[in-house]
Amino acid sequence: MSTSQELERGRLAAEVLENTVYRDALDQIRAEIVTKWQAERDEKVRDWLWTLMQASKRLESILSETMNTGLLAQKQLELERSRAEKVGATLRRAFGR
């Protein structure tokens, strides 16, 4: 995947993570899982609820990782631009332009 693609995916992941409707829905789902887990006596159902909670955490983790990769891609692009500008400035000074 190209750096610009990683940057875009990171931006999109950040939008999702910062979206209040998404956050509220995820918080509600997690609260419901905890409430059901606390009331449930059947071990298999409790295990299934625990698995659901882990899946919700994994979803958030993947989005966070994607966002962080995008931030690193942004820093990489900024570094490349900075280097290109420095080389360009050096060449202009060297050749008098």
Backbone as ProteinMPNN parsed JSONL, in Angstrom:
{"seq_chain_A": "MSTSQELERGRLAAEVLENTVYRDALDQIRAEIVTKWQAERDEKVRDWLWTLMQASKRLESILSETMNTGLLAQKQLELERSRAEKVGATLRRAFGR", "coords_chain_A": {"N_chain_A": [[0.848, -1.167, 0.0], [0.522, 2.224, -0.78], [2.135, 5.19, 0.547], [0.482, 7.436, 0.463], [-2.006, 6.2, 0.322], [-2.078, 4.915, 2.8], [-2.088, 7.167, 4.407], [-4.616, 8.264, 3.751], [-6.333, 6.176, 4.564], [-5.759, 6.208, 7.274], [-6.74, 8.733, 7.961], [-9.468, 8.341, 7.492], [-10.004, 6.327, 9.384], [-9.529, 7.759, 11.728], [-11.632, 9.575, 11.578], [-13.791, 7.855, 12.015], [-13.23, 6.917, 14.633], [-13.439, 9.292, 16.031], [-16.031, 9.96, 15.733], [-19.002, 10.809, 17.227], [-21.442, 9.431, 17.244], [-20.674, 6.831, 16.536], [-18.955, 6.291, 18.723], [-20.776, 6.477, 20.875], [-22.529, 4.369, 20.215], [-20.79, 2.144, 20.34], [-20.042, 2.275, 23.044], [-22.563, 1.817, 24.182], [-23.129, -0.781, 23.263], [-21.078, -2.192, 24.56], [-21.745, -1.713, 27.246], [-24.204, -3.054, 27.382], [-23.345, -5.664, 26.907], [-21.794, -6.128, 29.212], [-23.76, -5.881, 31.215], [-25.484, -8.017, 30.553], [-23.667, -10.112, 30.799], [-23.088, -10.046, 33.54], [-25.53, -10.831, 34.612], [-25.939, -13.335, 33.601], [-26.015, -16.879, 33.978], [-25.296, -19.153, 32.658], [-22.444, -20.687, 31.584], [-21.451, -21.022, 28.959], [-22.824, -19.057, 27.531], [-21.892, -16.801, 28.864], [-19.195, -16.981, 28.146], [-19.455, -16.547, 25.392], [-20.433, -13.903, 25.414], [-18.209, -12.658, 26.518], [-16.425, -13.071, 24.422], [-17.654, -11.475, 22.48], [-17.201, -8.953, 23.63], [-14.414, -8.854, 23.478], [-14.132, -8.845, 20.721], [-15.235, -6.359, 20.094], [-13.345, -4.716, 21.258], [-11.146, -5.401, 19.714], [-11.909, -4.456, 17.195], [-11.858, -1.683, 17.694], [-9.147, -1.463, 18.256], [-7.956, -2.158, 15.791], [-8.852, -0.026, 14.217], [-7.549, 2.073, 15.57], [-4.863, 1.349, 15.167], [-4.763, 1.605, 12.382], [-5.256, 4.351, 12.143], [-2.975, 5.348, 13.464], [-0.968, 4.373, 11.774], [-1.549, 5.916, 9.564], [-0.877, 8.438, 10.607], [1.865, 8.117, 10.88], [2.495, 7.805, 8.195], [1.867, 10.343, 7.292], [3.841, 11.848, 8.594], [6.063, 10.743, 7.323], [5.625, 11.58, 4.655], [5.81, 14.351, 5.054], [8.474, 14.542, 5.858], [9.755, 13.656, 3.532], [8.968, 15.708, 1.758], [10.21, 17.881, 2.984], [12.906, 17.181, 2.734], [13.1, 17.194, -0.069], [12.613, 19.891, -0.571], [14.855, 21.019, 0.653], [16.931, 19.946, -0.896], [16.232, 21.069, -3.346], [16.545, 23.8, -2.739], [19.289, 23.862, -2.255], [20.288, 23.144, -4.765], [19.35, 25.318, -6.274], [20.805, 27.379, -5.132], [23.364, 26.514, -5.781], [23.374, 26.591, -8.561], [22.647, 29.117, -9.086], [19.94, 29.995, -9.334]], "CA_chain_A": [[0.0, 0.0, 0.0], [1.348, 3.427, -0.887], [2.102, 6.099, 1.683], [-0.714, 8.279, 0.365], [-3.153, 5.35, 0.664], [-2.039, 4.749, 4.256], [-2.504, 8.458, 4.954], [-6.059, 8.379, 3.582], [-6.979, 5.195, 5.445], [-5.596, 6.716, 8.637], [-7.675, 9.848, 8.123], [-10.808, 7.764, 7.592], [-10.098, 5.64, 10.678], [-9.648, 8.803, 12.749], [-13.008, 10.085, 11.5], [-14.67, 6.884, 12.672], [-12.954, 6.914, 16.065], [-13.847, 10.572, 16.608], [-17.449, 10.145, 15.475], [-19.722, 10.625, 18.488], [-22.468, 8.392, 17.081], [-19.95, 5.56, 16.624], [-18.487, 6.124, 20.107], [-21.944, 6.198, 21.711], [-23.009, 3.025, 19.889], [-19.831, 1.183, 20.879], [-20.199, 2.305, 24.506], [-23.843, 1.179, 24.506], [-22.969, -2.226, 23.05], [-20.235, -2.727, 25.635], [-22.524, -1.683, 28.494], [-25.188, -4.133, 27.294], [-22.62, -6.931, 27.068], [-21.438, -6.26, 30.634], [-24.994, -6.113, 31.967], [-25.933, -9.386, 30.279], [-22.66, -11.03, 31.343], [-23.248, -10.082, 34.997], [-26.779, -11.516, 34.965], [-25.989, -14.672, 32.982], [-25.489, -17.994, 34.774], [-24.793, -20.168, 31.732], [-21.037, -20.425, 31.3], [-21.251, -20.889, 27.512], [-23.325, -17.733, 27.132], [-20.933, -15.826, 29.404], [-18.01, -17.044, 27.279], [-19.826, -15.906, 24.131], [-20.482, -12.464, 25.688], [-16.819, -12.228, 26.672], [-15.882, -13.044, 23.061], [-18.198, -10.263, 21.847], [-16.483, -7.798, 24.184], [-13.073, -8.871, 22.895], [-14.267, -8.453, 19.311], [-15.435, -4.901, 20.048], [-12.04, -4.11, 21.566], [-10.271, -5.633, 18.553], [-12.337, -3.506, 16.18], [-11.31, -0.38, 18.068], [-7.698, -1.568, 18.134], [-7.617, -2.105, 14.361], [-9.043, 1.36, 13.777], [-6.471, 2.872, 16.16], [-3.629, 1.008, 14.452], [-4.862, 2.206, 11.052], [-5.092, 5.787, 12.331], [-1.562, 5.597, 13.782], [-0.206, 4.157, 10.546], [-1.776, 7.123, 8.771], [-0.074, 9.522, 11.187], [3.259, 7.853, 10.495], [2.585, 8.092, 6.758], [1.887, 11.797, 7.177], [5.183, 12.286, 8.993], [6.959, 10.314, 6.251], [5.439, 12.489, 3.522], [6.358, 15.648, 5.449], [9.928, 14.4, 5.833], [10.162, 13.6, 2.117], [8.809, 17.061, 1.208], [11.248, 18.722, 3.574], [14.176, 16.815, 2.082], [13.039, 17.657, -1.452], [12.761, 21.344, -0.54], [16.255, 21.321, 0.981], [17.734, 19.627, -2.084], [15.895, 22.092, -4.332], [17.185, 25.06, -2.328], [20.728, 23.695, -2.447], [20.538, 23.191, -6.208], [19.132, 26.694, -6.747], [21.977, 28.175, -4.708], [24.549, 26.044, -6.5], [23.302, 26.955, -9.965], [22.291, 30.519, -9.176], [18.559, 30.243, -9.757]], "C_chain_A": [[0.899, 1.238, 0.0], [1.183, 4.298, 0.365], [0.854, 6.97, 1.644], [-1.983, 7.475, 0.678], [-3.229, 5.143, 2.179], [-2.491, 6.029, 4.949], [-4.027, 8.601, 4.89], [-6.808, 7.407, 4.49], [-6.883, 5.636, 6.897], [-6.558, 7.851, 8.93], [-9.101, 9.325, 8.303], [-11.012, 7.048, 8.933], [-10.255, 6.653, 11.81], [-11.059, 9.384, 12.754], [-13.976, 9.145, 12.211], [-14.478, 6.947, 14.186], [-13.428, 8.194, 16.752], [-15.343, 10.836, 16.434], [-18.246, 9.828, 16.742], [-20.812, 9.558, 18.394], [-21.816, 7.016, 17.179], [-19.54, 5.282, 18.067], [-19.659, 5.743, 21.019], [-22.469, 4.789, 21.471], [-22.09, 1.955, 20.478], [-19.931, 1.121, 22.401], [-21.488, 1.6, 24.936], [-23.752, -0.334, 24.356], [-22.164, -2.84, 24.187], [-20.981, -2.754, 26.971], [-23.548, -2.807, 28.509], [-24.523, -5.496, 27.486], [-22.297, -7.162, 28.539], [-22.667, -6.581, 31.474], [-25.482, -7.546, 31.78], [-24.969, -10.404, 30.877], [-22.839, -11.172, 32.849], [-24.479, -10.875, 35.427], [-26.814, -12.984, 34.52], [-25.351, -15.718, 33.887], [-24.857, -19.072, 33.894], [-23.376, -19.797, 31.293], [-20.773, -20.241, 29.807], [-21.715, -19.522, 27.013], [-22.373, -16.65, 27.633], [-19.653, -15.801, 28.561], [-18.273, -16.34, 25.943], [-19.866, -14.386, 24.303], [-19.072, -11.891, 25.854], [-16.153, -12.111, 25.303], [-16.387, -11.816, 22.309], [-17.464, -9.013, 22.343], [-15.076, -7.718, 23.584], [-13.103, -8.449, 21.434], [-14.456, -6.945, 19.192], [-14.123, -4.172, 20.337], [-11.079, -4.265, 20.387], [-10.62, -4.683, 17.411], [-11.736, -2.129, 16.45], [-9.786, -0.362, 17.925], [-7.253, -1.47, 16.674], [-7.775, -0.689, 13.831], [-7.932, 2.265, 14.313], [-5.141, 2.614, 15.455], [-3.616, 1.64, 13.062], [-4.661, 3.708, 11.131], [-3.621, 6.121, 12.595], [-0.655, 5.376, 12.581], [-0.35, 5.362, 9.621], [-0.981, 8.303, 9.285], [1.406, 9.354, 10.843], [3.476, 8.142, 9.012], [2.646, 9.598, 6.527], [3.266, 12.347, 7.532], [6.212, 11.924, 7.919], [6.849, 11.243, 5.05], [6.0, 13.874, 3.83], [7.879, 15.632, 5.405], [10.437, 14.388, 4.395], [10.048, 14.971, 1.464], [9.91, 17.986, 1.706], [12.599, 18.443, 2.921], [14.211, 17.327, 0.645], [13.223, 19.169, -1.511], [14.207, 21.741, -0.247], [17.157, 21.056, -0.215], [17.492, 20.684, -3.159], [16.565, 23.41, -4.007], [18.684, 24.995, -2.554], [21.077, 23.79, -3.93], [20.341, 24.601, -6.76], [20.301, 27.577, -6.352], [23.209, 27.8, -5.532], [24.556, 26.51, -7.964], [22.776, 28.365, -10.179], [20.874, 30.811, -9.64], [17.699, 30.586, -8.609]], "O_chain_A": [[1.912, 1.283, 0.699], [0.225, 4.156, 1.126], [0.235, 7.214, 2.679], [-2.933, 8.019, 1.241], [-4.31, 5.19, 2.766], [-3.194, 5.98, 5.958], [-4.655, 9.012, 5.866], [-7.804, 7.776, 5.111], [-7.827, 5.453, 7.666], [-7.127, 7.925, 10.019], [-9.846, 9.806, 9.157], [-12.077, 7.156, 9.541], [-11.027, 6.43, 12.743], [-11.617, 9.653, 13.817], [-14.875, 9.593, 12.924], [-15.453, 7.02, 14.935], [-13.779, 8.171, 17.931], [-15.859, 11.833, 16.939], [-18.174, 8.716, 17.266], [-21.073, 8.856, 19.37], [-22.353, 6.127, 17.839], [-19.748, 4.182, 18.578], [-19.559, 4.818, 21.826], [-22.818, 4.088, 22.421], [-22.563, 0.973, 21.051], [-19.907, 0.036, 22.982], [-21.503, 0.876, 25.931], [-24.232, -1.081, 25.209], [-22.53, -3.889, 24.716], [-20.857, -3.712, 27.734], [-23.744, -3.449, 29.541], [-25.075, -6.374, 28.15], [-22.501, -8.26, 29.058], [-22.62, -7.451, 32.344], [-25.851, -8.21, 32.749], [-25.393, -11.434, 31.401], [-22.756, -12.277, 33.384], [-24.475, -11.515, 36.478], [-27.624, -13.77, 35.01], [-24.298, -15.49, 34.483], [-23.983, -19.814, 34.342], [-23.145, -18.737, 30.71], [-19.962, -19.398, 29.423], [-21.062, -18.91, 26.168], [-22.08, -15.694, 26.915], [-19.097, -14.735, 28.296], [-17.412, -15.624, 25.432], [-19.386, -13.655, 23.436], [-18.779, -10.788, 25.394], [-15.405, -11.166, 25.051], [-15.626, -11.183, 21.577], [-17.146, -8.122, 21.555], [-14.609, -6.637, 23.227], [-12.192, -7.767, 20.965], [-13.9, -6.32, 18.29], [-13.831, -3.14, 19.734], [-10.291, -3.363, 20.099], [-9.73, -4.165, 16.737], [-11.18, -1.492, 15.555], [-9.209, 0.646, 17.518], [-6.284, -0.778, 16.362], [-6.928, -0.206, 13.079], [-7.432, 3.127, 13.591], [-4.385, 3.546, 15.179], [-2.588, 2.148, 12.615], [-3.975, 4.286, 10.289], [-3.084, 7.067, 12.018], [0.317, 6.107, 12.39], [0.612, 5.776, 8.974], [-0.462, 9.092, 8.496], [2.104, 10.325, 10.553], [4.521, 8.663, 8.623], [3.39, 10.07, 5.668], [3.788, 13.218, 6.836], [7.122, 12.704, 7.637], [7.865, 11.651, 4.487], [6.602, 14.505, 2.961], [8.502, 16.598, 4.964], [11.435, 15.036, 4.079], [10.928, 15.364, 0.699], [10.47, 18.774, 0.943], [13.342, 19.369, 2.597], [15.235, 17.838, 0.191], [13.91, 19.676, -2.398], [14.723, 22.691, -0.835], [18.047, 21.853, -0.513], [18.434, 21.142, -3.807], [17.097, 24.073, -4.897], [19.286, 25.972, -2.997], [22.052, 24.443, -4.302], [21.097, 25.03, -7.631], [20.742, 28.422, -7.131], [23.993, 28.664, -5.926], [25.614, 26.788, -8.53], [22.493, 28.766, -11.308], [20.654, 31.827, -10.3], [16.504, 30.826, -8.783]]}, "name": "protein", "num_of_chains": 1, "seq": "MSTSQELERGRLAAEVLENTVYRDALDQIRAEIVTKWQAERDEKVRDWLWTLMQASKRLESILSETMNTGLLAQKQLELERSRAEKVGATLRRAFGR"}
